[in-house]
Amino acid sequence: MNNFEFKNPTKIIFGKDSIEKLENEIPKDAKVLLLYGGGSIKKNGIYDQVKTALTKVEVIEFGGIPANPEYAVLMDALKVIKDENISYLLAVGGGSVIDGTKFLSAAALFKGDTPWDILSQNIRTEKGMPFGTVLTLPATGSEMNSGAVITRKETKEKLAMGGPGLFPEFSILDPQVITSIPRRQLVNGLTDAFTHVLEQYMTYSVGALLQDRFAESILQTIIEVAPKVLKDPTDYQAASNFMWSCTMALNGLIQKGVPNDWAVHAMGHELTALFGIDHARTLAVIAPSHYKYNFEAKKEKLAQYGERVWNITEGSMDDKAYAAIERTEAFFNELGIDTKLSDYTKDYEGTAEEISKRFTDRGWLGLGEHQSLSPDKVEKIVKMAY
Amino acid sequence: MNNFEFKNPTKIIFGKDSIEKLENEIPKDAKVLLLYGGGSIKKNGIYDQVKTALTKVEVIEFGGIPANPEYAVLMDALKVIKDENISYLLAVGGGSVIDGTKFLSAAALFKGDTPWDILSQNIRTEKGMPFGTVLTLPATGSEMNSGAVITRKETKEKLAMGGPGLFPEFSILDPQVITSIPRRQLVNGLTDAFTHVLEQYMTYSVGALLQDRFAESILQTIIEVAPKVLKDPTDYQAASNFMWSCTMALNGLIQKGVPNDWAVHAMGHELTALFGIDHARTLAVIAPSHYKYNFEAKKEKLAQYGERVWNITEGSMDDKAYAAIERTEAFFNELGIDTKLSDYTKDYEGTAEEISKRFTDRGWLGLGEHQSLSPDKVEKIVKMAY
């Protein structure tokens, strides 16, 4: 097991009708900016539940934060925070709204020239404006971690940020919100969380037996509940396990003491940037090729995953490892997710070269758990995913 | 899944040579009381490592906190805290030293008549004196939770306390400390952590699939590493998994959203009080009888545990459930732990009646996950454990 540090101070309030507990979590003297996305919360009743729970504090609203939260939109919100002397942020939404709120938490107290520096200069946020979240879409785990990804259309950039000051003070997780989520987004959430676990697990063994088993536990649970969630979103048992699995998939616990990969995300982000493909779907496109290309380095873990998660017992280690990749791709397909780039666009020729060039230009010369995935290897992996 | 709230702000610093990181965690202007137990830390080098890391702050020492931390001894330490204007506590030890430090953290800021009220009146501590820990004995999980158990010989009481103000600010876990722990205490630690998981898992299903799998993950890991830890305490891989498993077994995570039992602990505490039997060993005495007596209520979970943790595949659900209890008892025996009260004392006659009477006198009329274990049932269970 590798050395590690772990601290996660977010308070989770989980369960049926938990949104009504919101009023206990926000200081009585706070001036709150309520942030949300495209307005679905006004149709599904979540907005009303939030407003009902917030009668005792002053609330101003800012809606319209898009998927892949956009810097220009967030700068408008930052102006509201300053003009209105906002002291507390409340994100009501999925990963995009929460990520955008994290940027605002950092930017509101930032002393530098321009808040973009936080992203472009990779400045860690030690202290941000306090914020909480009401999660409306299980997927990213942003509700219980301190990271965010922000997009800037103007410069075609998508950059990460974070720091110990960016954990939500609280996050409210009511699995009943799942009943109002479109199937496409449920499928994306299942795929996103599943791939988050793989990025922290499908590397090489360092003897972290407990972390391996926790990772496998999340994968097994997602596999078990996925068809139930899709068949009947009102199945509370399935919904609650789905929601808690997404949070545990990326709240820091399973990544501690083990190598991490994250190359699938790095390549996937480019497919979103180039073709607008949903984030989760880009992961399902890249992952099978990535694991096939890096087969020798990952086959021990792939075989363990095949045995423990998919009950693959036949054949050699190589056989099990390969079968595990195929079973993973089949799982994505069963969810209704296409796993080839050509399923999403006819214009895929040249994509591999373009992504490889971008990584070279950025100096990303060695991705993955061994920092060995050079741009020429990235090119081969993306090509395999055509 | 049941509704739950979860928050655990303790910072874990885990790994080889992590004690040297101590100096970064304590405020520079702190006046520190260093608390420890019987003095083993002076023989095994941990004391020297701690002192080396603490050269920049003022440190006063208080040693001699016994196993089952004793109120009278802690009151002496409290006098030192007040006389010396201590502002920060540092526990260097196992669960007893850490639990004693939690009592002191609460007592140092307590405004009531006598600190005993914290225990006797079950007063939750919202804010305590800040403290950190250096763990020298994996077992209780106290290094990452907010609970403590304190003993008062004068009145023959052993009472629990806790509250959100009693999480350690940090805990340093260096698995290398295991090399200096006597075999008896290693065995106790393995048994204690294993039983902690069972208390939070061996109840009835509420469809909390992920919590079940996490609990099973810890049990599987303990089973896998136990023989290795005992055979060679310098096996770092085994030691690190043992240490992290003990912490995860009782840091709150696996108990959230599911029913909890804890009747084994309630009965076991009395065997320690009456006969001075090591805490962990009392759990191994009570658990098999408890599960046999409550077989109907717990058999679904027992069978799941048998299948997933012990690979018991033959027979009916009842067969698997019963075999799982027997396998658990055999596991304790393999560790060198006796599982009958008569293995520890010749004076066991009347014990069941005495414990039953004590529970009646305290008004403990319904223990366990169904609050249905009345004193007459407790009497039967303890008798089965003779």
mmCIF file with all atom_site columns, C-alpha atoms in Angstrom, chain B residues 280-368:
data_model
loop_
_atom_site.group_PDB
_atom_site.id
_atom_site.type_symbol
_atom_site.label_atom_id
_atom_site.label_alt_id
_atom_site.label_comp_id
_atom_site.label_asym_id
_atom_site.label_entity_id
_atom_site.label_seq_id
_atom_site.pdbx_PDB_ins_code
_atom_site.Cartn_x
_atom_site.Cartn_y
_atom_site.Cartn_z
_atom_site.occupancy
_atom_site.B_iso_or_equiv
_atom_site.pdbx_formal_charge
_atom_site.auth_seq_id
_atom_site.auth_comp_id
_atom_site.auth_asym_id
_atom_site.auth_atom_id
_atom_site.pdbx_PDB_model_num
ATOM 1  C CA . ALA B 1 280 ? -11.816 -8.522  22.229 1.00 0.00 ? 280 ALA B CA 1
ATOM 2  C CA . ARG B 1 281 ? -11.936 -11.980 23.772 1.00 0.00 ? 281 ARG B CA 1
ATOM 3  C CA . THR B 1 282 ? -15.283 -11.278 25.439 1.00 0.00 ? 282 THR B CA 1
ATOM 4  C CA . LEU B 1 283 ? -16.668 -10.500 21.978 1.00 0.00 ? 283 LEU B CA 1
ATOM 5  C CA . ALA B 1 284 ? -15.445 -13.827 20.632 1.00 0.00 ? 284 ALA B CA 1
ATOM 6  C CA . VAL B 1 285 ? -17.106 -15.561 23.614 1.00 0.00 ? 285 VAL B CA 1
ATOM 7  C CA . ILE B 1 286 ? -20.474 -13.874 23.131 1.00 0.00 ? 286 ILE B CA 1
ATOM 8  C CA . ALA B 1 287 ? -20.782 -13.570 19.336 1.00 0.00 ? 287 ALA B CA 1
ATOM 9  C CA . PRO B 1 288 ? -21.310 -17.247 18.382 1.00 0.00 ? 288 PRO B CA 1
ATOM 10 C CA . SER B 1 289 ? -24.000 -17.767 21.029 1.00 0.00 ? 289 SER B CA 1
ATOM 11 C CA . HIS B 1 290 ? -25.639 -14.453 20.149 1.00 0.00 ? 290 HIS B CA 1
ATOM 12 C CA . TYR B 1 291 ? -25.910 -15.428 16.492 1.00 0.00 ? 291 TYR B CA 1
ATOM 13 C CA . LYS B 1 292 ? -27.182 -18.911 17.322 1.00 0.00 ? 292 LYS B CA 1
ATOM 14 C CA . TYR B 1 293 ? -29.800 -17.566 19.723 1.00 0.00 ? 293 TYR B CA 1
ATOM 15 C CA . ASN B 1 294 ? -30.992 -14.933 17.239 1.00 0.00 ? 294 ASN B CA 1
ATOM 16 C CA . PHE B 1 295 ? -30.682 -17.289 14.303 1.00 0.00 ? 295 PHE B CA 1
ATOM 17 C CA . GLU B 1 296 ? -34.139 -16.734 12.794 1.00 0.00 ? 296 GLU B CA 1
ATOM 18 C CA . ALA B 1 297 ? -33.811 -12.944 12.837 1.00 0.00 ? 297 ALA B CA 1
ATOM 19 C CA . LYS B 1 298 ? -30.304 -12.937 11.395 1.00 0.00 ? 298 LYS B CA 1
ATOM 20 C CA . LYS B 1 299 ? -30.144 -16.012 9.164  1.00 0.00 ? 299 LYS B CA 1
ATOM 21 C CA . GLU B 1 300 ? -30.595 -14.192 5.876  1.00 0.00 ? 300 GLU B CA 1
ATOM 22 C CA . LYS B 1 301 ? -27.558 -12.008 6.598  1.00 0.00 ? 301 LYS B CA 1
ATOM 23 C CA . LEU B 1 302 ? -25.632 -14.941 8.127  1.00 0.00 ? 302 LEU B CA 1
ATOM 24 C CA . ALA B 1 303 ? -26.124 -16.942 4.938  1.00 0.00 ? 303 ALA B CA 1
ATOM 25 C CA . GLN B 1 304 ? -25.050 -14.001 2.743  1.00 0.00 ? 304 GLN B CA 1
ATOM 26 C CA . TYR B 1 305 ? -21.954 -13.595 4.937  1.00 0.00 ? 305 TYR B CA 1
ATOM 27 C CA . GLY B 1 306 ? -21.249 -17.325 4.722  1.00 0.00 ? 306 GLY B CA 1
ATOM 28 C CA . GLU B 1 307 ? -21.489 -17.277 0.945  1.00 0.00 ? 307 GLU B CA 1
ATOM 29 C CA . ARG B 1 308 ? -19.584 -14.100 0.221  1.00 0.00 ? 308 ARG B CA 1
ATOM 30 C CA . VAL B 1 309 ? -16.988 -14.047 2.978  1.00 0.00 ? 309 VAL B CA 1
ATOM 31 C CA . TRP B 1 310 ? -16.372 -17.757 3.656  1.00 0.00 ? 310 TRP B CA 1
ATOM 32 C CA . ASN B 1 311 ? -17.350 -19.210 0.252  1.00 0.00 ? 311 ASN B CA 1
ATOM 33 C CA . ILE B 1 312 ? -19.903 -21.520 1.852  1.00 0.00 ? 312 ILE B CA 1
ATOM 34 C CA . THR B 1 313 ? -21.989 -22.711 -1.086 1.00 0.00 ? 313 THR B CA 1
ATOM 35 C CA . GLU B 1 314 ? -23.537 -26.004 0.037  1.00 0.00 ? 314 GLU B CA 1
ATOM 36 C CA . GLY B 1 315 ? -26.984 -26.518 1.492  1.00 0.00 ? 315 GLY B CA 1
ATOM 37 C CA . SER B 1 316 ? -30.033 -24.423 2.317  1.00 0.00 ? 316 SER B CA 1
ATOM 38 C CA . MET B 1 317 ? -30.028 -20.881 3.635  1.00 0.00 ? 317 MET B CA 1
ATOM 39 C CA . ASP B 1 318 ? -30.266 -22.304 7.163  1.00 0.00 ? 318 ASP B CA 1
ATOM 40 C CA . ASP B 1 319 ? -27.343 -24.621 6.509  1.00 0.00 ? 319 ASP B CA 1
ATOM 41 C CA . LYS B 1 320 ? -25.186 -21.806 5.180  1.00 0.00 ? 320 LYS B CA 1
ATOM 42 C CA . ALA B 1 321 ? -26.132 -19.503 8.026  1.00 0.00 ? 321 ALA B CA 1
ATOM 43 C CA . TYR B 1 322 ? -25.292 -22.085 10.675 1.00 0.00 ? 322 TYR B CA 1
ATOM 44 C CA . ALA B 1 323 ? -22.045 -23.006 8.952  1.00 0.00 ? 323 ALA B CA 1
ATOM 45 C CA . ALA B 1 324 ? -21.130 -19.317 8.882  1.00 0.00 ? 324 ALA B CA 1
ATOM 46 C CA . ILE B 1 325 ? -21.423 -19.089 12.668 1.00 0.00 ? 325 ILE B CA 1
ATOM 47 C CA . GLU B 1 326 ? -19.277 -22.181 13.088 1.00 0.00 ? 326 GLU B CA 1
ATOM 48 C CA . ARG B 1 327 ? -16.710 -20.852 10.630 1.00 0.00 ? 327 ARG B CA 1
ATOM 49 C CA . THR B 1 328 ? -16.548 -17.573 12.544 1.00 0.00 ? 328 THR B CA 1
ATOM 50 C CA . GLU B 1 329 ? -15.935 -19.386 15.827 1.00 0.00 ? 329 GLU B CA 1
ATOM 51 C CA . ALA B 1 330 ? -13.277 -21.515 14.123 1.00 0.00 ? 330 ALA B CA 1
ATOM 52 C CA . PHE B 1 331 ? -11.616 -18.324 12.838 1.00 0.00 ? 331 PHE B CA 1
ATOM 53 C CA . PHE B 1 332 ? -11.379 -16.951 16.367 1.00 0.00 ? 332 PHE B CA 1
ATOM 54 C CA . ASN B 1 333 ? -9.966  -20.302 17.533 1.00 0.00 ? 333 ASN B CA 1
ATOM 55 C CA . GLU B 1 334 ? -7.411  -20.273 14.720 1.00 0.00 ? 334 GLU B CA 1
ATOM 56 C CA . LEU B 1 335 ? -6.254  -16.879 15.956 1.00 0.00 ? 335 LEU B CA 1
ATOM 57 C CA . GLY B 1 336 ? -5.689  -18.485 19.350 1.00 0.00 ? 336 GLY B CA 1
ATOM 58 C CA . ILE B 1 337 ? -8.814  -16.991 20.944 1.00 0.00 ? 337 ILE B CA 1
ATOM 59 C CA . ASP B 1 338 ? -10.938 -19.172 23.224 1.00 0.00 ? 338 ASP B CA 1
ATOM 60 C CA . THR B 1 339 ? -14.653 -18.811 22.614 1.00 0.00 ? 339 THR B CA 1
ATOM 61 C CA . LYS B 1 340 ? -16.207 -20.215 25.793 1.00 0.00 ? 340 LYS B CA 1
ATOM 62 C CA . LEU B 1 341 ? -16.462 -18.384 29.095 1.00 0.00 ? 341 LEU B CA 1
ATOM 63 C CA . SER B 1 342 ? -15.338 -21.547 30.909 1.00 0.00 ? 342 SER B CA 1
ATOM 64 C CA . ASP B 1 343 ? -12.021 -21.305 29.027 1.00 0.00 ? 343 ASP B CA 1
ATOM 65 C CA . TYR B 1 344 ? -11.329 -18.096 30.951 1.00 0.00 ? 344 TYR B CA 1
ATOM 66 C CA . THR B 1 345 ? -12.741 -18.733 34.455 1.00 0.00 ? 345 THR B CA 1
ATOM 67 C CA . LYS B 1 346 ? -13.913 -21.576 36.670 1.00 0.00 ? 346 LYS B CA 1
ATOM 68 C CA . ASP B 1 347 ? -16.352 -19.198 38.382 1.00 0.00 ? 347 ASP B CA 1
ATOM 69 C CA . TYR B 1 348 ? -18.746 -18.766 35.522 1.00 0.00 ? 348 TYR B CA 1
ATOM 70 C CA . GLU B 1 349 ? -21.865 -20.124 37.285 1.00 0.00 ? 349 GLU B CA 1
ATOM 71 C CA . GLY B 1 350 ? -24.338 -17.325 37.911 1.00 0.00 ? 350 GLY B CA 1
ATOM 72 C CA . THR B 1 351 ? -22.750 -14.976 35.375 1.00 0.00 ? 351 THR B CA 1
ATOM 73 C CA . ALA B 1 352 ? -25.752 -15.014 33.046 1.00 0.00 ? 352 ALA B CA 1
ATOM 74 C CA . GLU B 1 353 ? -28.138 -14.165 35.871 1.00 0.00 ? 353 GLU B CA 1
ATOM 75 C CA . GLU B 1 354 ? -25.829 -11.396 37.121 1.00 0.00 ? 354 GLU B CA 1
ATOM 76 C CA . ILE B 1 355 ? -25.551 -9.755  33.705 1.00 0.00 ? 355 ILE B CA 1
ATOM 77 C CA . SER B 1 356 ? -29.281 -10.079 33.136 1.00 0.00 ? 356 SER B CA 1
ATOM 78 C CA . LYS B 1 357 ? -29.893 -8.401  36.502 1.00 0.00 ? 357 LYS B CA 1
ATOM 79 C CA . ARG B 1 358 ? -27.471 -5.578  35.712 1.00 0.00 ? 358 ARG B CA 1
ATOM 80 C CA . PHE B 1 359 ? -29.253 -4.866  32.422 1.00 0.00 ? 359 PHE B CA 1
ATOM 81 C CA . THR B 1 360 ? -32.615 -4.900  34.181 1.00 0.00 ? 360 THR B CA 1
ATOM 82 C CA . ASP B 1 361 ? -31.319 -2.535  36.869 1.00 0.00 ? 361 ASP B CA 1
ATOM 83 C CA . ARG B 1 362 ? -30.057 -0.140  34.183 1.00 0.00 ? 362 ARG B CA 1
ATOM 84 C CA . GLY B 1 363 ? -33.320 -0.285  32.294 1.00 0.00 ? 363 GLY B CA 1
ATOM 85 C CA . TRP B 1 364 ? -31.650 -1.930  29.290 1.00 0.00 ? 364 TRP B CA 1
ATOM 86 C CA . LEU B 1 365 ? -34.777 -3.815  28.338 1.00 0.00 ? 365 LEU B CA 1
ATOM 87 C CA . GLY B 1 366 ? -34.315 -4.197  24.607 1.00 0.00 ? 366 GLY B CA 1
ATOM 88 C CA . LEU B 1 367 ? -30.880 -4.515  23.017 1.00 0.00 ? 367 LEU B CA 1
ATOM 89 C CA . GLY B 1 368 ? -29.982 -5.291  19.423 1.00 0.00 ? 368 GLY B CA 1
#
